[in-house]
XYZ file of C-alpha atoms in Angstrom:
657
model
C 21.913 -206.925 40.603
C 25.121 -205.430 41.964
C 24.240 -202.760 44.517
C 26.572 -200.114 45.929
C 28.403 -201.536 48.976
C 26.496 -200.784 52.182
C 27.995 -201.308 55.600
C 26.059 -202.054 58.785
C 26.571 -200.808 62.333
C 25.988 -202.304 65.768
C 23.354 -199.830 66.958
C 20.460 -200.748 69.219
C 17.928 -198.033 69.987
C 16.129 -197.929 73.328
C 12.579 -196.788 72.652
C 10.310 -196.764 75.699
C 12.448 -199.520 77.175
C 12.294 -201.716 74.058
C 15.559 -202.620 72.310
C 15.362 -202.077 68.542
C 18.370 -203.045 66.375
C 19.114 -200.391 63.757
C 21.913 -201.665 61.471
C 21.579 -198.830 58.957
C 21.385 -195.924 61.421
C 24.407 -194.316 59.763
C 22.247 -193.625 56.701
C 20.248 -191.102 58.746
C 23.233 -188.755 58.667
C 24.055 -186.223 55.954
C 27.758 -186.937 55.516
C 29.983 -187.143 52.426
C 29.896 -190.944 52.728
C 26.087 -190.982 52.753
C 25.853 -188.539 49.861
C 28.282 -190.600 47.752
C 26.263 -193.757 48.525
C 23.034 -191.931 47.660
C 24.418 -190.764 44.307
C 25.601 -194.272 43.464
C 22.123 -195.626 44.237
C 20.535 -192.917 42.069
C 22.841 -193.747 39.149
C 21.927 -197.429 39.440
C 18.204 -196.633 39.596
C 18.384 -194.481 36.482
C 20.398 -197.040 34.513
C 17.989 -199.860 35.375
C 14.771 -197.831 34.885
C 15.808 -196.797 31.373
C 17.394 -200.104 30.375
C 15.720 -200.988 27.073
C 13.323 -198.035 27.429
C 13.173 -195.041 25.103
C 13.821 -192.257 27.585
C 12.785 -189.486 25.194
C 9.487 -191.213 24.440
C 8.659 -191.626 28.124
C 9.588 -188.039 28.899
C 7.478 -186.819 25.976
C 4.543 -188.806 27.349
C 4.962 -187.185 30.771
C 5.227 -183.701 29.269
C 2.161 -184.270 27.086
C 0.071 -185.160 30.124
C 1.675 -182.622 32.464
C -0.047 -179.703 30.707
C -2.604 -178.220 33.055
C -1.656 -180.700 35.768
C -0.946 -178.172 38.504
C -3.752 -175.627 38.877
C -2.596 -172.277 40.224
C -5.539 -169.998 40.965
C -5.050 -166.221 40.981
C -5.734 -164.192 44.143
C -8.050 -161.167 44.227
C -7.722 -157.742 45.833
C -9.239 -154.325 45.159
C -10.473 -155.071 41.634
C -7.264 -156.781 40.478
C -6.025 -160.369 40.203
C -2.534 -161.566 41.110
C -0.944 -164.753 39.812
C 2.285 -166.451 38.791
C 3.050 -166.887 35.098
C 6.186 -168.972 34.703
C 8.983 -167.100 36.482
C 6.945 -163.890 36.798
C 4.393 -162.366 39.144
C 1.560 -160.772 37.166
C -1.279 -158.407 38.073
C -4.274 -157.993 35.769
C -7.840 -156.697 35.677
C -9.249 -160.187 35.062
C -8.152 -163.552 36.458
C -6.044 -164.511 33.426
C -5.705 -161.220 31.563
C -2.424 -160.098 29.974
C -1.847 -157.597 32.761
C 1.494 -156.298 33.953
C 4.572 -158.115 35.206
C 5.182 -157.007 38.779
C 8.411 -158.832 39.484
C 10.413 -161.955 38.758
C 10.603 -164.916 41.111
C 14.232 -165.490 40.145
C 15.383 -168.963 41.125
C 12.625 -169.370 43.680
C 9.158 -170.880 43.617
C 6.092 -169.038 44.915
C 4.618 -171.183 47.694
C 1.680 -168.776 48.099
C 0.428 -165.294 47.163
C -1.442 -162.875 49.447
C -2.254 -159.364 48.205
C -3.263 -156.779 50.812
C -6.985 -155.857 50.860
C -6.244 -152.489 49.255
C -4.067 -154.150 46.599
C -1.064 -152.008 47.455
C 1.287 -154.754 48.625
C 1.738 -158.331 47.441
C 3.156 -160.783 49.964
C 4.793 -163.854 48.421
C 6.282 -166.977 50.025
C 9.553 -167.863 48.309
C 11.014 -171.377 48.437
C 14.330 -172.035 46.685
C 15.192 -175.669 47.411
C 11.961 -177.696 47.179
C 11.750 -178.090 50.954
C 8.512 -176.050 51.386
C 10.402 -173.833 53.859
C 9.707 -170.329 52.603
C 10.377 -166.709 53.464
C 8.152 -163.675 52.975
C 8.834 -161.223 50.179
C 6.869 -157.937 50.065
C 6.355 -156.153 46.740
C 4.925 -152.671 46.156
C 2.340 -153.310 43.438
C 2.565 -149.759 42.060
C 6.307 -149.885 41.378
C 7.161 -153.600 41.481
C 9.925 -152.865 43.970
C 10.645 -155.010 47.004
C 9.782 -153.370 50.306
C 12.429 -153.352 53.001
C 11.780 -154.719 56.454
C 10.014 -157.943 55.452
C 9.900 -160.561 58.225
C 12.961 -162.780 58.439
C 11.237 -165.771 60.034
C 11.029 -169.010 58.019
C 7.598 -170.537 57.370
C 7.685 -174.324 57.635
C 5.181 -174.727 54.790
C 2.211 -173.103 53.080
C -0.281 -174.958 55.272
C -1.711 -171.750 56.757
C -1.832 -170.028 53.387
C 1.062 -167.665 53.976
C -0.106 -164.457 55.654
C -3.460 -163.130 56.876
C -3.817 -159.410 56.212
C -5.573 -157.083 58.602
C -8.640 -155.529 56.943
C -7.010 -152.052 56.901
C -3.907 -153.384 55.076
C -1.647 -152.087 57.856
C -0.029 -155.455 58.447
C -0.583 -159.186 58.624
C -0.393 -162.248 60.814
C 1.689 -165.271 59.884
C 2.708 -168.586 61.418
C 6.414 -169.375 61.325
C 9.283 -171.235 62.942
C 10.830 -169.788 66.085
C 14.170 -171.565 65.603
C 15.941 -173.938 63.213
C 13.554 -175.954 60.996
C 14.795 -179.252 62.429
C 13.518 -178.270 65.894
C 9.979 -177.714 64.537
C 8.739 -175.050 66.981
C 6.257 -172.517 65.615
C 4.340 -169.436 66.715
C 1.995 -166.725 65.434
C 3.644 -163.415 64.524
C 2.222 -159.987 63.674
C 4.044 -157.849 61.111
C 3.166 -154.150 60.867
C 4.267 -152.519 57.621
C 7.069 -150.074 58.270
C 7.234 -150.966 61.963
C 8.423 -154.536 62.469
C 7.479 -158.022 63.595
C 6.404 -159.193 67.037
C 5.151 -162.433 68.562
C 1.352 -162.577 68.841
C 0.251 -164.103 72.186
C -2.510 -166.419 70.967
C -3.445 -168.964 73.675
C -3.007 -172.186 71.685
C -1.148 -174.688 73.864
C 1.066 -176.938 71.710
C 3.499 -174.633 69.919
C 3.993 -177.158 67.107
C 0.342 -177.269 66.021
C -0.603 -175.038 63.092
C -2.633 -171.876 63.723
C -4.220 -169.510 61.183
C -5.542 -166.061 62.071
C -8.772 -165.119 60.284
C -9.875 -161.484 60.133
C -13.096 -159.765 59.070
C -14.639 -156.492 60.153
C -13.915 -155.979 63.837
C -13.289 -159.664 64.572
C -10.210 -161.889 64.632
C -10.342 -165.687 65.087
C -7.471 -168.099 65.689
C -8.220 -171.342 63.804
C -6.105 -174.104 65.304
C -5.087 -177.611 64.184
C -4.301 -178.532 60.599
C -6.347 -181.696 60.037
C -9.418 -180.904 62.136
C -9.358 -177.121 62.726
C -11.477 -175.267 65.227
C -11.637 -171.638 66.461
C -9.593 -171.872 69.648
C -9.502 -168.136 70.416
C -11.321 -164.963 69.397
C -11.199 -161.221 69.985
C -12.448 -157.915 68.751
C -9.666 -155.912 67.115
C -7.574 -154.207 69.776
C -8.832 -156.368 72.644
C -7.011 -159.294 74.309
C -7.501 -162.805 72.973
C -10.000 -164.921 74.848
C -10.567 -168.691 74.623
C -13.391 -169.701 72.311
C -13.853 -173.421 71.566
C -11.295 -175.290 73.670
C -10.713 -179.012 73.813
C -12.781 -179.463 70.642
C -12.927 -183.154 69.670
C -14.003 -182.549 66.092
C -13.547 -180.073 63.275
C -15.206 -176.645 63.092
C -13.863 -174.995 59.928
C -15.469 -171.765 58.798
C -15.371 -168.018 58.352
C -16.361 -164.843 60.157
C -19.726 -163.612 58.835
C -20.902 -160.524 60.705
C -20.886 -161.460 64.391
C -21.051 -165.211 63.759
C -18.615 -167.937 62.799
C -20.294 -170.001 60.058
C -18.593 -173.349 59.698
C -18.654 -176.911 58.442
C -18.398 -179.215 61.451
C -18.323 -182.943 62.079
C -19.269 -182.476 65.743
C -22.346 -184.696 66.163
C -22.345 -185.168 62.366
C -19.627 -187.454 60.918
C -20.493 -186.453 57.330
C -20.684 -182.778 58.262
C -23.261 -180.070 58.827
C -23.176 -176.267 58.662
C -23.553 -174.293 61.874
C -23.441 -170.654 62.938
C -21.735 -169.898 66.264
C -22.068 -166.544 68.014
C -18.649 -164.928 68.399
C -19.848 -163.425 71.664
C -21.106 -166.728 73.061
C -19.399 -169.992 72.034
C -22.298 -172.006 73.455
C -24.786 -170.431 71.016
C -24.890 -172.799 68.006
C -27.518 -172.692 65.245
C -27.705 -175.460 62.641
C -28.052 -174.069 59.125
C -27.554 -177.158 56.915
C -28.183 -180.559 58.506
C -26.142 -183.700 57.900
C -27.036 -185.671 54.750
C -25.459 -188.282 52.490
C -23.157 -185.599 51.062
C -19.835 -185.358 52.932
C -19.258 -181.657 53.557
C -15.758 -180.251 53.089
C -15.536 -176.450 53.058
C -17.195 -173.050 52.844
C -15.981 -170.130 50.721
C -17.368 -166.578 51.165
C -18.300 -164.872 47.875
C -20.066 -161.521 48.212
C -23.282 -162.050 50.167
C -23.169 -165.819 49.661
C -21.307 -168.880 50.856
C -20.254 -171.701 48.532
C -20.527 -175.091 50.228
C -18.335 -177.866 48.789
C -18.567 -181.571 49.473
C -18.397 -185.099 48.056
C -21.084 -187.462 46.846
C -19.457 -190.919 46.640
C -16.114 -189.061 46.188
C -17.410 -186.818 43.353
C -17.567 -183.067 43.938
C -20.772 -181.221 44.745
C -21.078 -177.438 45.282
C -24.106 -175.523 46.535
C -24.697 -171.817 47.094
C -26.007 -170.612 50.476
C -27.237 -167.207 51.486
C -25.884 -165.671 54.705
C -28.725 -167.261 56.668
C -27.635 -170.708 55.484
C -30.473 -171.370 53.068
C -29.512 -173.256 49.890
C -30.314 -171.039 46.906
C -28.846 -173.084 44.041
C -26.552 -175.913 42.931
C -23.423 -175.102 40.915
C -23.474 -176.974 37.567
C -20.050 -178.609 37.583
C -18.408 -179.608 34.271
C -18.554 -183.348 35.003
C -18.032 -186.013 37.658
C -14.704 -185.134 39.197
C -13.038 -183.037 41.866
C -12.342 -179.467 42.825
C -8.741 -178.540 43.478
C -8.445 -178.111 47.234
C -5.722 -178.216 49.879
C -4.919 -181.494 51.585
C -5.940 -180.106 54.961
C -9.062 -178.171 56.013
C -7.044 -175.488 57.836
C -5.318 -174.467 54.601
C -8.728 -174.129 52.958
C -9.618 -171.354 55.413
C -6.905 -169.117 53.952
C -9.177 -167.717 51.244
C -7.731 -164.205 51.319
C -9.848 -161.281 50.201
C -13.436 -162.196 49.235
C -13.609 -162.381 45.433
C -16.556 -161.233 43.272
C -17.053 -164.793 41.971
C -16.413 -168.349 43.079
C -13.227 -169.226 41.221
C -12.287 -172.919 41.195
C -10.211 -175.499 39.364
C -11.919 -178.718 38.353
C -10.753 -181.974 36.796
C -11.760 -185.602 36.369
C -9.773 -188.826 36.279
C -9.555 -188.432 32.489
C -9.589 -184.631 32.018
C -6.886 -182.257 33.230
C -7.567 -179.139 35.256
C -9.736 -176.363 33.917
C -10.604 -173.149 35.760
C -14.168 -171.916 36.136
C -16.042 -169.046 37.750
C -19.572 -168.877 39.110
C -21.780 -166.080 40.411
C -25.109 -166.724 42.093
C -27.868 -166.799 39.497
C -25.454 -166.781 36.550
C -24.284 -169.618 34.266
C -20.923 -171.267 34.841
C -18.063 -169.487 33.095
C -14.982 -171.367 31.831
C -11.797 -169.324 32.141
C -9.227 -172.010 31.259
C -10.096 -175.117 29.253
C -8.583 -178.480 30.201
C -5.418 -179.106 28.194
C -5.612 -182.926 28.246
C -8.506 -185.295 27.646
C -7.770 -189.012 27.871
C -9.680 -191.322 25.563
C -10.411 -193.541 28.544
C -13.288 -194.925 30.572
C -13.935 -194.704 34.322
C -15.718 -197.551 36.087
C -16.869 -197.703 39.708
C -16.437 -200.907 41.703
C -15.836 -202.022 45.277
C -14.075 -204.752 47.229
C -15.182 -206.116 50.587
C -12.803 -205.747 53.523
C -12.347 -208.601 56.040
C -14.814 -206.904 58.425
C -17.465 -206.687 55.690
C -17.082 -203.001 54.839
C -17.240 -202.154 51.087
C -14.080 -200.389 49.854
C -14.818 -198.333 46.710
C -12.396 -197.848 43.853
C -12.363 -196.366 40.346
C -10.862 -198.111 37.318
C -9.363 -195.928 34.561
C -8.437 -197.605 31.263
C -7.875 -196.588 27.672
C -10.861 -197.509 25.507
C -8.737 -199.613 23.154
C -6.952 -201.622 25.866
C -8.523 -205.095 25.946
C -9.401 -206.502 29.385
C -8.912 -210.096 30.485
C -5.879 -212.368 30.890
C -3.086 -211.730 30.650
C -4.478 -208.246 30.348
C -2.786 -204.859 30.741
C -0.726 -204.048 33.828
C -2.824 -202.616 36.653
C -1.460 -199.912 38.953
C -3.234 -199.371 42.285
C -2.937 -195.833 43.665
C -4.114 -195.207 47.229
C -3.489 -193.221 50.400
C -5.903 -193.725 53.321
C -4.433 -191.546 56.085
C -4.765 -188.319 58.091
C -8.356 -187.717 57.025
C -7.012 -186.489 53.678
C -9.441 -187.275 50.837
C -8.052 -188.923 47.723
C -10.351 -187.561 45.052
C -11.275 -188.512 41.466
C -8.982 -185.814 40.112
C -6.453 -185.650 37.309
C -2.862 -186.736 38.016
C -0.367 -186.354 35.186
C 1.774 -189.365 36.106
C -1.223 -191.697 36.386
C -2.697 -190.317 33.158
C 0.590 -190.969 31.358
C 0.571 -194.578 32.609
C -2.952 -195.022 31.219
C -1.865 -193.488 27.911
C 1.043 -195.947 27.826
C -1.412 -198.835 27.960
C -1.754 -199.439 31.677
C -4.851 -199.433 33.878
C -5.110 -197.296 37.021
C -7.190 -198.353 40.011
C -7.706 -195.513 42.467
C -8.760 -197.012 45.787
C -10.474 -195.119 48.610
C -9.166 -196.807 51.743
C -10.261 -196.121 55.287
C -8.150 -193.542 57.065
C -8.823 -190.976 54.333
C -11.486 -188.286 54.387
C -13.561 -189.289 51.360
C -16.554 -190.520 53.376
C -16.421 -188.387 56.488
C -15.087 -188.485 60.024
C -16.016 -192.108 60.767
C -14.174 -193.315 57.625
C -11.074 -191.483 58.847
C -11.288 -192.773 62.413
C -11.803 -196.372 61.223
C -8.063 -196.554 60.363
C -6.659 -194.018 62.830
C -4.136 -194.544 65.645
C -4.701 -198.017 67.137
C -6.633 -199.048 64.006
C -4.019 -198.039 61.411
C -3.676 -201.635 60.180
C -7.242 -201.426 58.816
C -5.889 -199.346 55.917
C -3.504 -202.174 55.001
C -6.206 -204.846 55.108
C -8.431 -202.634 52.925
C -5.634 -202.461 50.341
C -5.164 -206.235 50.341
C -8.923 -206.670 49.890
C -8.829 -204.442 46.790
C -5.825 -206.275 45.330
C -7.325 -209.716 45.926
C -10.653 -208.585 44.457
C -8.910 -207.369 41.298
C -7.184 -210.733 40.901
C -10.248 -212.827 41.781
C -12.511 -210.971 39.330
C -10.008 -210.994 36.458
C -9.558 -207.217 36.438
C -5.873 -207.921 37.052
C -3.728 -210.966 36.380
C -1.036 -212.471 38.580
C 2.280 -210.818 37.887
C 0.533 -207.794 36.339
C -0.291 -205.796 39.485
C 1.643 -202.765 40.800
C 1.202 -200.318 43.672
C 2.134 -196.680 44.234
C 1.542 -194.079 46.924
C 3.243 -191.082 48.491
C 4.100 -189.923 52.007
C 1.946 -192.004 54.380
C 0.844 -193.764 51.199
C 4.534 -194.598 50.750
C 4.390 -196.303 54.142
C 1.359 -198.218 52.852
C 3.534 -199.350 49.929
C 6.303 -200.440 52.290
C 3.913 -202.501 54.406
C 2.410 -204.084 51.283
C 5.813 -205.009 49.843
C 7.065 -206.588 53.064
C 3.896 -208.366 54.271
C 2.234 -209.426 50.995
C 5.012 -209.465 48.383
C 3.164 -212.243 46.548
C 0.458 -209.795 45.426
C 2.693 -207.313 43.637
C 4.928 -207.349 40.591
C 6.205 -203.824 41.304
C 5.859 -201.361 44.192
C 6.730 -197.670 43.876
C 6.746 -195.627 47.117
C 7.240 -191.871 46.672
C 8.446 -189.379 49.334
C 7.788 -192.192 51.795
C 7.552 -192.542 55.555
C 9.160 -195.941 56.202
C 10.752 -196.017 59.671
C 8.306 -195.333 62.486
C 10.865 -196.009 65.217
C 13.362 -193.614 63.650
C 10.536 -191.125 63.265
C 10.282 -190.833 67.053
C 13.697 -189.099 66.992
C 12.609 -186.502 64.420
C 10.755 -183.522 65.989
C 8.344 -183.118 63.070
C 7.527 -186.827 62.728
C 7.320 -187.283 66.477
C 4.596 -184.624 66.414
C 2.816 -186.465 63.569
C 3.156 -189.872 65.240
C 1.637 -188.601 68.485
C -1.344 -187.237 66.574
C -2.007 -190.085 64.167
C -0.378 -193.211 65.611
C -0.008 -193.096 69.389
C 2.317 -192.184 72.246
C 5.926 -193.149 71.359
C 6.782 -193.217 75.076
C 4.309 -196.049 75.696
C 5.877 -199.547 75.330
C 2.653 -201.077 73.990
C 2.478 -198.378 71.309
C 6.119 -198.919 70.363
C 5.482 -202.654 69.955
C 2.579 -201.743 67.667
C 4.916 -199.447 65.704
C 7.307 -202.356 65.231
C 4.522 -204.369 63.592
C 3.601 -201.545 61.206
C 6.978 -200.019 60.292
C 8.254 -201.231 56.883
C 11.910 -200.862 57.882
C 11.309 -203.225 60.805
C 9.237 -205.642 58.704
C 12.027 -206.532 56.256
C 13.018 -210.202 56.417
C 15.029 -212.379 54.023
C 12.611 -213.433 51.304
C 11.652 -212.795 47.681
C 10.376 -209.275 47.128
C 8.744 -207.675 44.090
C 10.585 -205.020 42.114
C 10.766 -201.777 44.102
C 11.479 -198.255 42.912
C 11.747 -195.939 45.925
C 11.766 -192.220 45.149
C 12.535 -189.455 47.659
C 13.638 -185.818 47.840
C 16.932 -184.727 49.364
C 15.268 -181.654 50.903
C 12.089 -183.291 52.185
C 11.414 -181.971 55.731
C 8.425 -184.276 56.316
C 9.648 -187.711 55.260
C 13.378 -187.166 55.272
C 15.386 -189.067 52.670
C 16.951 -191.360 55.288
C 13.646 -193.253 55.436
C 14.097 -194.293 51.824
C 17.842 -194.880 52.227
C 17.516 -197.193 55.238
C 14.592 -199.154 53.802
C 16.298 -199.653 50.444
C 19.549 -200.788 52.082
C 17.787 -203.344 54.255
C 15.697 -204.616 51.338
C 18.710 -204.949 49.059
C 20.459 -207.076 51.690
C 17.334 -209.205 52.296
C 16.251 -209.737 48.681
C 16.317 -213.431 47.737
C 14.622 -212.979 44.377
C 15.818 -211.499 41.120
C 13.746 -208.311 41.048
C 15.637 -205.020 41.501
C 15.407 -202.857 44.627
C 16.113 -199.319 43.429
C 16.469 -195.997 45.225
C 16.626 -192.513 43.739
C 16.863 -189.513 46.060
C 16.467 -186.461 43.824
C 18.439 -183.308 44.571
C 16.464 -180.027 44.860
C 13.295 -181.996 45.582
C 11.158 -182.080 48.689
C 7.850 -183.633 49.648
C 6.292 -182.527 46.370
C 4.431 -179.285 46.980
C 7.475 -177.053 46.419
C 9.472 -179.223 44.031
C 10.286 -177.301 40.862
C 8.548 -178.228 37.615
C 11.652 -179.492 35.800
C 12.672 -181.705 38.701
C 9.113 -183.050 39.031
C 9.085 -183.939 35.324
C 12.326 -185.900 35.719
C 10.908 -187.693 38.776
C 7.740 -188.638 36.909
C 9.714 -189.716 33.830
C 11.901 -192.159 35.738
C 8.932 -193.420 37.772
C 7.005 -194.165 34.559
C 10.066 -195.673 32.874
C 10.375 -198.171 35.737
C 6.758 -199.230 35.192
C 7.199 -199.382 31.413
C 10.282 -201.581 31.842
C 8.686 -203.756 34.529
C 5.689 -204.619 32.354
C 7.192 -204.450 28.878
C 4.978 -201.555 27.765
C 5.731 -199.636 24.565
C 4.650 -196.018 25.069
């Protein structure tokens, strides 16, 4: 394999007094030289991935399974529903009615929608480059015209749901950057229609941590912290903010109901319980739903009821509560699968205006997303049928980690694919980080791999949120390596039990799951035939120099100013783990506009691997233009990413889609 020439530099970083050689530091820059190198790598990756592979057939397979793969629920206000429909913004009397086109999105992508409570103004977050950075556009719903005077601040992402309208529709709160995106400093702002935008003095401490303002009646609550939110401050409208729950060690994620904050919390309940907290007295807690075997996730207000969502052994469960917290019924879900929900609990609090029914998207590992509605006491209504149904089976199994803990996984295979040696290729998909649950939900790329004749194993590693707070903490900060040993346990179990054969096992994961892939490829290359990190974090030491990642590392990994922590980083950072040896085939995919895991992670890791590879398998890198971390990447670009990703797997295993 002839790779593009890659020079090295004599750079040694000093991190907490520890010298760390960094021979590919120059690839962190965005210079013409780096961009030319990146394009040459992309051209090589494309030529190899499609060598001997019918590109049109693979793309057709991706498109066939992409239908219904990205659920986009409409938002409700004043008897009308607002949604995107292709390049248009549409308002209708029913969730998916024909309605009226309000405006065009142009070249942008709608990161979020937030109609005012009276339905008179639609606020939209517009992202134009896949980065998730978005700006607020205000549209008069009567005329479809843009309103002047919209805020000019840039929102770093959609993680706080866009804007939070005041109940009287006079204005809204939003959380945005206070300077250039690279500096990653944020604050709460208040925008008054026709008046202007001002900083809102919410007492939150760390200006980088996400904060969402919730409003209802005469109350306003500042929910703080993206992964484990809690109400840090509260006030009655027009009064000064006052501290509410401060220094909260767990999550308290809920909604204002009358004069109480009703929330799912893992405080004194690692699998979650529902509590009501007096907004006048933060010490006054009443338990409404005790902890059980069901892992509780979120509450959604619907009329006079609350819908309580959770997981039973990863599968979704939804119950209806009255305002006193009593369970009145169970929602009959369409199967054993998952509700569409944000990665982080804070985002789930941005429900907007209370809707007349509980509207939700639902899928399974073999059935694409459908949309359903439920009202208390009424049967489940299907609004959008799933577009794809795989003729495949789902089996439940588990491996045993070195410390004796069972690690569950699901196996998805086409019914006509015979098991046993040499058997079909097996692709492990996993994450295990940040308390984010990996759920038994439909993914178009994985479904297309199954349709092509592969087998998908979705593994639920510690560090994720599938089994509650303790499962998350078991691979958090100083225990991050537990996630990697869980993955090895799953891989070795698959090989030992004959579910996978040697030379027929692959691995994929994104973001922190991309880091998992990098660790697996560099520490246990013997296990894998192919490894495919996507939008990956790969250089922990370099991450300490990036304001956003430094913030993430402090939260999830440890203090980068502590020498002992830095030494631990060195043992867990894929870029630092590369040594001359034989590696499996790698296809590393990143986005040029990714603000979370910047493309230099992928560039540096690929360069070091290419130089260290002593085997014959290719080490490929493709940084896609106009792509980011995934959430704001345009549909056409995402299809091309998935097509090349699948083509690499098809080529690696000799599949014939």
